[in-house]
Short mmCIF file of N, CA and C in Angstrom, two decimals:
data_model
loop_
_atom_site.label_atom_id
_atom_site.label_comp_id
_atom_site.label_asym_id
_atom_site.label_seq_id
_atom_site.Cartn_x
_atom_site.Cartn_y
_atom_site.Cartn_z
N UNK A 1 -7.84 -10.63 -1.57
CA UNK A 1 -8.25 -9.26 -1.32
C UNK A 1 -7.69 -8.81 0.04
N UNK A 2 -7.12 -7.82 0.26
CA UNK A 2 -6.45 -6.83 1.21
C UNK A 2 -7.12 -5.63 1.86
N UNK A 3 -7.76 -5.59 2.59
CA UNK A 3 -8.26 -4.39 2.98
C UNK A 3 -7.33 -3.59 4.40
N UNK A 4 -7.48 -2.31 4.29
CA UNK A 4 -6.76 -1.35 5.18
C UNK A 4 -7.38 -0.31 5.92
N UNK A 5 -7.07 -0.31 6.57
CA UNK A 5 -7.99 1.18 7.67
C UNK A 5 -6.97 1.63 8.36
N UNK A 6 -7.21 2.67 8.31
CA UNK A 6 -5.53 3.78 9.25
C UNK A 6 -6.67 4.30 9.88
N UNK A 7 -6.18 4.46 11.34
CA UNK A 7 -6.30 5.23 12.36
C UNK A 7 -5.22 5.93 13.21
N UNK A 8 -5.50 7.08 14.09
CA UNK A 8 -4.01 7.69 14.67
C UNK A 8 -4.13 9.53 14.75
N UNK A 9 -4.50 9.30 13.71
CA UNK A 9 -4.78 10.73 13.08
C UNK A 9 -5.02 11.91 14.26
N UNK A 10 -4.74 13.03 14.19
CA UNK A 10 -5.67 14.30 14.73
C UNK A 10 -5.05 15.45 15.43
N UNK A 11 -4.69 16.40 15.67
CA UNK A 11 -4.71 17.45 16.07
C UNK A 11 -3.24 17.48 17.13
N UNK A 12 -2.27 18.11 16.84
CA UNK A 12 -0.96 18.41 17.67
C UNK A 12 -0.25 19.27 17.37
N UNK A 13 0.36 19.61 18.62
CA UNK A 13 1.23 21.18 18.76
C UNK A 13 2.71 20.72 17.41
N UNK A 14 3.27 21.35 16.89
CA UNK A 14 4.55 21.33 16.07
C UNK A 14 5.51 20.99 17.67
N UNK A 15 6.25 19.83 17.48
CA UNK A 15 7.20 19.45 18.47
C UNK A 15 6.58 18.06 18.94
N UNK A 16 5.28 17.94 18.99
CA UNK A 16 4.36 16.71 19.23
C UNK A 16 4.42 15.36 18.67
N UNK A 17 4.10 14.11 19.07
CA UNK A 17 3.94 12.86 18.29
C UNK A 17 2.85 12.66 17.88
N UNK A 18 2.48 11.64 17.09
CA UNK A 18 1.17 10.67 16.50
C UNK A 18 2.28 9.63 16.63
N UNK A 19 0.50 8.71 16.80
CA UNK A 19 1.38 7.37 16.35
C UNK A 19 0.25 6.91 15.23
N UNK A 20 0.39 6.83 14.04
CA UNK A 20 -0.62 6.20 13.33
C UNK A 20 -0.74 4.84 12.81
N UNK A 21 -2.01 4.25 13.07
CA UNK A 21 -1.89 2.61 12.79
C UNK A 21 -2.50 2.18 11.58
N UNK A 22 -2.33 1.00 11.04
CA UNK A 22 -3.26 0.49 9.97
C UNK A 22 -3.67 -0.59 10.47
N UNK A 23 -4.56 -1.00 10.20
CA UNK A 23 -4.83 -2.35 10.74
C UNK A 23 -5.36 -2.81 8.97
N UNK A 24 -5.32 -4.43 9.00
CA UNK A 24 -4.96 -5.17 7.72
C UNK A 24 -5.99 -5.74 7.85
N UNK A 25 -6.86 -6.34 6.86
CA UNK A 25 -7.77 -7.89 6.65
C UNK A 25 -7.82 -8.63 5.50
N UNK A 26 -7.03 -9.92 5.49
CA UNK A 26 -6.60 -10.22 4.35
C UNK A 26 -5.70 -11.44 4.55
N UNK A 27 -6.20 -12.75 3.61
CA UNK A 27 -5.49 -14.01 4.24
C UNK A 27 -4.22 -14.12 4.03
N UNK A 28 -3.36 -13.22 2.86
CA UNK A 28 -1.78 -13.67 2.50
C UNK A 28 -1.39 -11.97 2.60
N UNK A 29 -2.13 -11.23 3.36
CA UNK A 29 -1.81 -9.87 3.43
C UNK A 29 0.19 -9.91 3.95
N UNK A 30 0.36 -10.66 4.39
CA UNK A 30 1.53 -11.22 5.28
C UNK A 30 3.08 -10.59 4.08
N UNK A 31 2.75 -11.62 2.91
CA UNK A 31 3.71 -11.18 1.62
C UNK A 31 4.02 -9.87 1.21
N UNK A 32 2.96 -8.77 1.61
CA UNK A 32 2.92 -7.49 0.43
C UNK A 32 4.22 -6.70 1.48
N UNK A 33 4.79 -6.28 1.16
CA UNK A 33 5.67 -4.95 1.63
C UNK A 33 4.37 -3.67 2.15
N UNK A 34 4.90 -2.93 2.93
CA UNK A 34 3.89 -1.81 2.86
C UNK A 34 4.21 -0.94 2.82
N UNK A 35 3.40 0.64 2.43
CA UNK A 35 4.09 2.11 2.58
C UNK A 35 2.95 2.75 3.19
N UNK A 36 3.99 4.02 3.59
CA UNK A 36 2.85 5.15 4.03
C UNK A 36 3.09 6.38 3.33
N UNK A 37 1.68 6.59 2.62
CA UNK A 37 1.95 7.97 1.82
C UNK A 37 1.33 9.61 2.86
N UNK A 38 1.43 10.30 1.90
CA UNK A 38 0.39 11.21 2.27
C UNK A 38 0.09 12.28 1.56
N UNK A 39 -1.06 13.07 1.63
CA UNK A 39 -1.65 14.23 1.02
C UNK A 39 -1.65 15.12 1.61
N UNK A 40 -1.31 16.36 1.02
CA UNK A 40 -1.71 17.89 1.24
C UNK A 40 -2.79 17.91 -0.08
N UNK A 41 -3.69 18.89 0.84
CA UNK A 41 -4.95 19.58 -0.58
C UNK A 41 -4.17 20.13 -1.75
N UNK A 42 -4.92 19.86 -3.03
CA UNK A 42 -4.32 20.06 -4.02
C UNK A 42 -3.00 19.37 -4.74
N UNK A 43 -2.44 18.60 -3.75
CA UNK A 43 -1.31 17.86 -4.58
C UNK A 43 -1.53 16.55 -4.81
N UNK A 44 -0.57 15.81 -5.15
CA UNK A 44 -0.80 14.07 -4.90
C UNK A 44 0.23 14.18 -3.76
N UNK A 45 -0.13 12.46 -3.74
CA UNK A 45 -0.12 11.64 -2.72
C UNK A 45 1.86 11.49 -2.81
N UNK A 46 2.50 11.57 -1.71
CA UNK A 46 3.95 11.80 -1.91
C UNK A 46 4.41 10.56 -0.85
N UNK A 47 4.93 10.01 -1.07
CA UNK A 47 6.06 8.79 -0.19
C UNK A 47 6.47 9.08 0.88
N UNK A 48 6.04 8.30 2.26
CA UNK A 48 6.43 8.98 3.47
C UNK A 48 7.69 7.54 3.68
N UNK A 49 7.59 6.60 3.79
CA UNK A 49 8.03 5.53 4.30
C UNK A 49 7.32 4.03 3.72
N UNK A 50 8.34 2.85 3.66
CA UNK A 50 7.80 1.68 3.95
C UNK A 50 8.62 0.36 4.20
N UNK A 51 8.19 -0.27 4.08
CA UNK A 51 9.14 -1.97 5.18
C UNK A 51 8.90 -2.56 4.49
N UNK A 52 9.60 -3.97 4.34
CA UNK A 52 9.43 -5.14 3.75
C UNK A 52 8.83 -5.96 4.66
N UNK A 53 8.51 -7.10 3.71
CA UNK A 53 6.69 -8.04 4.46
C UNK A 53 7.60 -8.24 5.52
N UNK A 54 8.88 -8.85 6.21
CA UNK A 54 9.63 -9.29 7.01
C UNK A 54 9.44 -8.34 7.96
N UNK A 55 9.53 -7.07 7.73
CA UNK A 55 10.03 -5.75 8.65
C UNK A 55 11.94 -5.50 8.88
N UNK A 56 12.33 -6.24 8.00
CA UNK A 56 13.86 -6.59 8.15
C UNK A 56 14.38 -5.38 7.86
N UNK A 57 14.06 -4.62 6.54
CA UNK A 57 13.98 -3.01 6.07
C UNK A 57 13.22 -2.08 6.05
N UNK A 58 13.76 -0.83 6.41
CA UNK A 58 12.51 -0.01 6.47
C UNK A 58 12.94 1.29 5.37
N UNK A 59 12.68 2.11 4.80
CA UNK A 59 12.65 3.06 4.01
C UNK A 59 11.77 4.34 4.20
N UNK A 60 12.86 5.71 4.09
CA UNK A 60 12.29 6.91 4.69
C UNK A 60 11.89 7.89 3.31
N UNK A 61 11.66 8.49 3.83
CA UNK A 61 11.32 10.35 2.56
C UNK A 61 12.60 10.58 3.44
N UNK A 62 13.47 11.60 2.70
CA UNK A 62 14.22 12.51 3.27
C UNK A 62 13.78 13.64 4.82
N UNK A 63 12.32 13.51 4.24
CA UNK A 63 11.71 14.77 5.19
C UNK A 63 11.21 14.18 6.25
N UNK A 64 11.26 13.03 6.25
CA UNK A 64 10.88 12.61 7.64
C UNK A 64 12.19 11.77 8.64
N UNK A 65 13.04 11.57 7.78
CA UNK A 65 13.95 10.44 7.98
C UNK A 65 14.60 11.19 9.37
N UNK A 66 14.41 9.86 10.13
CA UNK A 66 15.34 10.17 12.08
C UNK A 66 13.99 10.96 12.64
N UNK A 67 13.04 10.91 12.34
CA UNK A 67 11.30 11.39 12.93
C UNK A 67 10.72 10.54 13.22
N UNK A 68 10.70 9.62 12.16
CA UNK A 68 9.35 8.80 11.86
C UNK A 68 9.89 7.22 11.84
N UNK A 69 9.30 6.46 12.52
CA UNK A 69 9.77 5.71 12.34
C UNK A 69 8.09 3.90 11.60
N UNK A 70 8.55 3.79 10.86
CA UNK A 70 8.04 2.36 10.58
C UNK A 70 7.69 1.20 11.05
N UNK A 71 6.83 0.47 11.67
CA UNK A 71 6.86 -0.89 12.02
C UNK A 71 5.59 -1.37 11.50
N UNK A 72 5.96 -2.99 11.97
CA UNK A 72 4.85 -3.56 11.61
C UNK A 72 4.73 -5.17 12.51
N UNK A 73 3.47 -5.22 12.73
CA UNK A 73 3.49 -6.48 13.66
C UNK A 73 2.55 -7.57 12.77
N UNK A 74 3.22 -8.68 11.96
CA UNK A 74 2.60 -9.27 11.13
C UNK A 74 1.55 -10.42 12.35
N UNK A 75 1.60 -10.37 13.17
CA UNK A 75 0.91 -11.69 14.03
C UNK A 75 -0.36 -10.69 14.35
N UNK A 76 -0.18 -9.60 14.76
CA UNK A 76 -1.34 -8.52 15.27
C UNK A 76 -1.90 -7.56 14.08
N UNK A 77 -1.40 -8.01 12.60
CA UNK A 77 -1.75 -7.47 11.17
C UNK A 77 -1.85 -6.25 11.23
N UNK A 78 -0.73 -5.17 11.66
CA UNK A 78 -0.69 -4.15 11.86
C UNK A 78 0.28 -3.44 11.40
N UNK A 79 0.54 -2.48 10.56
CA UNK A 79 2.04 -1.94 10.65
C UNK A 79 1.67 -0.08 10.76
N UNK A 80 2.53 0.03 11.67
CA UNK A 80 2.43 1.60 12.58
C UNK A 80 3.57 2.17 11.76
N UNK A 81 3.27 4.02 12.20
CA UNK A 81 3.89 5.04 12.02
C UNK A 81 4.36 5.89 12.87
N UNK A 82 5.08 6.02 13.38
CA UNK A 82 5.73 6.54 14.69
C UNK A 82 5.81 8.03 14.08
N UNK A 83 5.23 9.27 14.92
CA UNK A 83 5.90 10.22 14.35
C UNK A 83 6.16 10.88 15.58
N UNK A 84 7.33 11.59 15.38
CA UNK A 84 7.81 12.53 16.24
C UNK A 84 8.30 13.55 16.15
N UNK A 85 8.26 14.99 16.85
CA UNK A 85 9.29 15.92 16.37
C UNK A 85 8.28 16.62 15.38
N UNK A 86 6.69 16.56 15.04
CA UNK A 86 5.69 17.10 13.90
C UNK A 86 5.82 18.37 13.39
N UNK A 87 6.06 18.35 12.45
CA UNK A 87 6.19 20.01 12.00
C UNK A 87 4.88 20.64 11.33
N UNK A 88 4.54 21.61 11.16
CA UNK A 88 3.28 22.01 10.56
C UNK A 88 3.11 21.71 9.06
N UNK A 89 4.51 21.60 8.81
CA UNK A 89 4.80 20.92 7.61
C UNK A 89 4.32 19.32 7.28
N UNK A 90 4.39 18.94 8.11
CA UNK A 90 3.62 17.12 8.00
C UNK A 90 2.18 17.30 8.25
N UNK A 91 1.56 18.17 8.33
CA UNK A 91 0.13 18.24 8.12
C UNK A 91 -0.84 17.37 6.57
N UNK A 92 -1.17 16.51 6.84
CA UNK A 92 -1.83 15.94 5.88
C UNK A 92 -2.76 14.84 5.77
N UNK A 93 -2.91 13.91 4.95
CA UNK A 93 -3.75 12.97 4.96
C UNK A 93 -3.41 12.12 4.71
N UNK A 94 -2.78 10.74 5.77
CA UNK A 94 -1.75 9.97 5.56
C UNK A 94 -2.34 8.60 5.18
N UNK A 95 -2.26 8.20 4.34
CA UNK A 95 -2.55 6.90 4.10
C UNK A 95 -1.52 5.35 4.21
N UNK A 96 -1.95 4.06 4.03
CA UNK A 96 -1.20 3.10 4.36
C UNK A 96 -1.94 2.40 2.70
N UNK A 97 -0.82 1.20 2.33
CA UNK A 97 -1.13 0.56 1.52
C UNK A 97 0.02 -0.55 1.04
N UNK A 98 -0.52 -1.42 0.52
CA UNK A 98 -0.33 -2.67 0.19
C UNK A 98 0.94 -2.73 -1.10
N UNK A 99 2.28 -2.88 -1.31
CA UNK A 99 2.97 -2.80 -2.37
C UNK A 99 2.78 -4.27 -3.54
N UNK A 100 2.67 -3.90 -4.71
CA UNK A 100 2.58 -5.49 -5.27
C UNK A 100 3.92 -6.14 -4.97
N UNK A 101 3.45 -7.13 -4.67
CA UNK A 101 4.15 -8.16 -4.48
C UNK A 101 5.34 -8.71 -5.76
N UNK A 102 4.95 -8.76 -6.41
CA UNK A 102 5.48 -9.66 -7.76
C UNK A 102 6.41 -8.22 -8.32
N UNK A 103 6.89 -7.22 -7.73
CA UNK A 103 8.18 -6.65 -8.31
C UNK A 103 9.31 -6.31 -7.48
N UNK A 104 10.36 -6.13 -7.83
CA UNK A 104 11.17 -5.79 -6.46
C UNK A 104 10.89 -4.16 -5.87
N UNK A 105 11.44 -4.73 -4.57
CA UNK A 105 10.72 -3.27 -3.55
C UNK A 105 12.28 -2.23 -3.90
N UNK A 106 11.95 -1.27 -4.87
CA UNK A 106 13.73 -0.40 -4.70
C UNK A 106 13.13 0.90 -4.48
N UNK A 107 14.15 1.96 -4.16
CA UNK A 107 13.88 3.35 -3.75
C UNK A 107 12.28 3.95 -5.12
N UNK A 108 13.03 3.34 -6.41
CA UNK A 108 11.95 3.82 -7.22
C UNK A 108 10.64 3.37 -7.25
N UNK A 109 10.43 2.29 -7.00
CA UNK A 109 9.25 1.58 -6.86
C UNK A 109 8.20 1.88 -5.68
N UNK A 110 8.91 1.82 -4.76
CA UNK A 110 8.24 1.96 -3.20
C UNK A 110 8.01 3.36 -3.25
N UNK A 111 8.25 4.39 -4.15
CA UNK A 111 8.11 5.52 -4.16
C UNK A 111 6.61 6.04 -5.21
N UNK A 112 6.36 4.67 -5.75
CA UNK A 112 5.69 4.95 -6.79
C UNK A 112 4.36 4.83 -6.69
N UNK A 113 3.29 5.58 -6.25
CA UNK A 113 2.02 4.54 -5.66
C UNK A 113 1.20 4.07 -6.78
N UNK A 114 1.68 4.47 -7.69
CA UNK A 114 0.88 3.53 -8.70
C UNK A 114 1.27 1.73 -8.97
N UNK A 115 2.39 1.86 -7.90
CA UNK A 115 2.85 0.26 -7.53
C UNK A 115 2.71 -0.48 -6.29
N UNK A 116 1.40 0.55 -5.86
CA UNK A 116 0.62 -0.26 -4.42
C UNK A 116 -0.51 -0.64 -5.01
N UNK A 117 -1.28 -2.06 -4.57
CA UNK A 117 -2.24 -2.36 -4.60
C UNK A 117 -3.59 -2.11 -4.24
N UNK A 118 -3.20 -2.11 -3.08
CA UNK A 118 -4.52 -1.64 -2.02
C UNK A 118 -4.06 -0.34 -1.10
N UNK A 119 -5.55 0.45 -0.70
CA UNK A 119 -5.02 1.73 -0.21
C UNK A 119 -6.25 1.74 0.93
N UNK A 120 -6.00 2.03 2.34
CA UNK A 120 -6.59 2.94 3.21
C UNK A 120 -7.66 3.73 2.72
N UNK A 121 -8.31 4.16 3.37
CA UNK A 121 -9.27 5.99 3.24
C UNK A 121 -8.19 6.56 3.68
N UNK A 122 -7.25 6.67 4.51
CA UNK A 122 -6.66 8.06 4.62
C UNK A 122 -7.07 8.26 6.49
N UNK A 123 -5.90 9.25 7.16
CA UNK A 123 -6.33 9.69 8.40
C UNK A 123 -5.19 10.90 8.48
N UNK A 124 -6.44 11.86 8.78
CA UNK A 124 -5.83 13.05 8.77
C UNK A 124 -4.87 13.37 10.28
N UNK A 125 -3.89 13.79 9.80
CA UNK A 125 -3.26 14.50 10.86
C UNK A 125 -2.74 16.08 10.77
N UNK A 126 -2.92 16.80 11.17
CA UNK A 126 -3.14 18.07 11.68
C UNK A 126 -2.22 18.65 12.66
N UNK A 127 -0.72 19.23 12.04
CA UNK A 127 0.01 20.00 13.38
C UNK A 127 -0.17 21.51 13.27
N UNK A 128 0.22 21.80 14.38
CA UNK A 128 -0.28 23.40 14.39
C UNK A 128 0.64 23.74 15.02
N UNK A 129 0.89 25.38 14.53
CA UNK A 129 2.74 25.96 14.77
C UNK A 129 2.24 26.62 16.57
#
């Protein structure tokens, strides 16, 4: 079992950073790849980014790609979201989560969250024009 909690979240000018974190609990949490999605009200949940368990690769959305950047610190069970450059447009409810393990990680898959395991509550972030 894998559990996740994102924190980071909250309130910034358009031009501003977040940095949002997840923190992990979980004995082989180490293996899973991870992503970060997110929500606007009324839609689903859309593909922001994610890394392999290594951190060797990282993978963008178009809309964030050269903004945002990915990491993850497997010794401190953490993998962060760098954002920079926020547009009012990245306003949402960003979540972190766990990819299964047992398929390969490709643009289609890592895109797919019905091929993450485990999911966050979510932490809102909020830019304002």
């Amino acid at each position: 079992q894998v559990q996740l909690g994102e924190s980071g979240g909250g309130l910034v000018q358009a031009g501003g950073s977040l940095r949002l974190s997840c923190a992990i609990t979980g004995r082989t949490w180490t293996v899973y790849a991870m992503g970060w999605f997110r929500r606007t009200p009324g839609l689903e949940r859309t593909f922001v980014s994610a890394i392999t368990w290594n951190g060797d690769n990282t993978y963008y959305a178009d809309s964030v790609k050269g903004r945002f950047t990915i990491s993850r610190d497997n010794a401190k069970n953490t993998v962060d979201l760098q954002m920079n450059n926020l547009k009012p447009e990245d306003s949402a409810v960003y979540y972190c989560a766990a990819f299964n393990p047992g398929i390969p990680l490709t643009m289609a898959t890592m895109t797919n969250q019905d091929e993450y395991w485990y999911w966050g509550q979510g932490t809102q972030v909020t830019v304002s024009s």
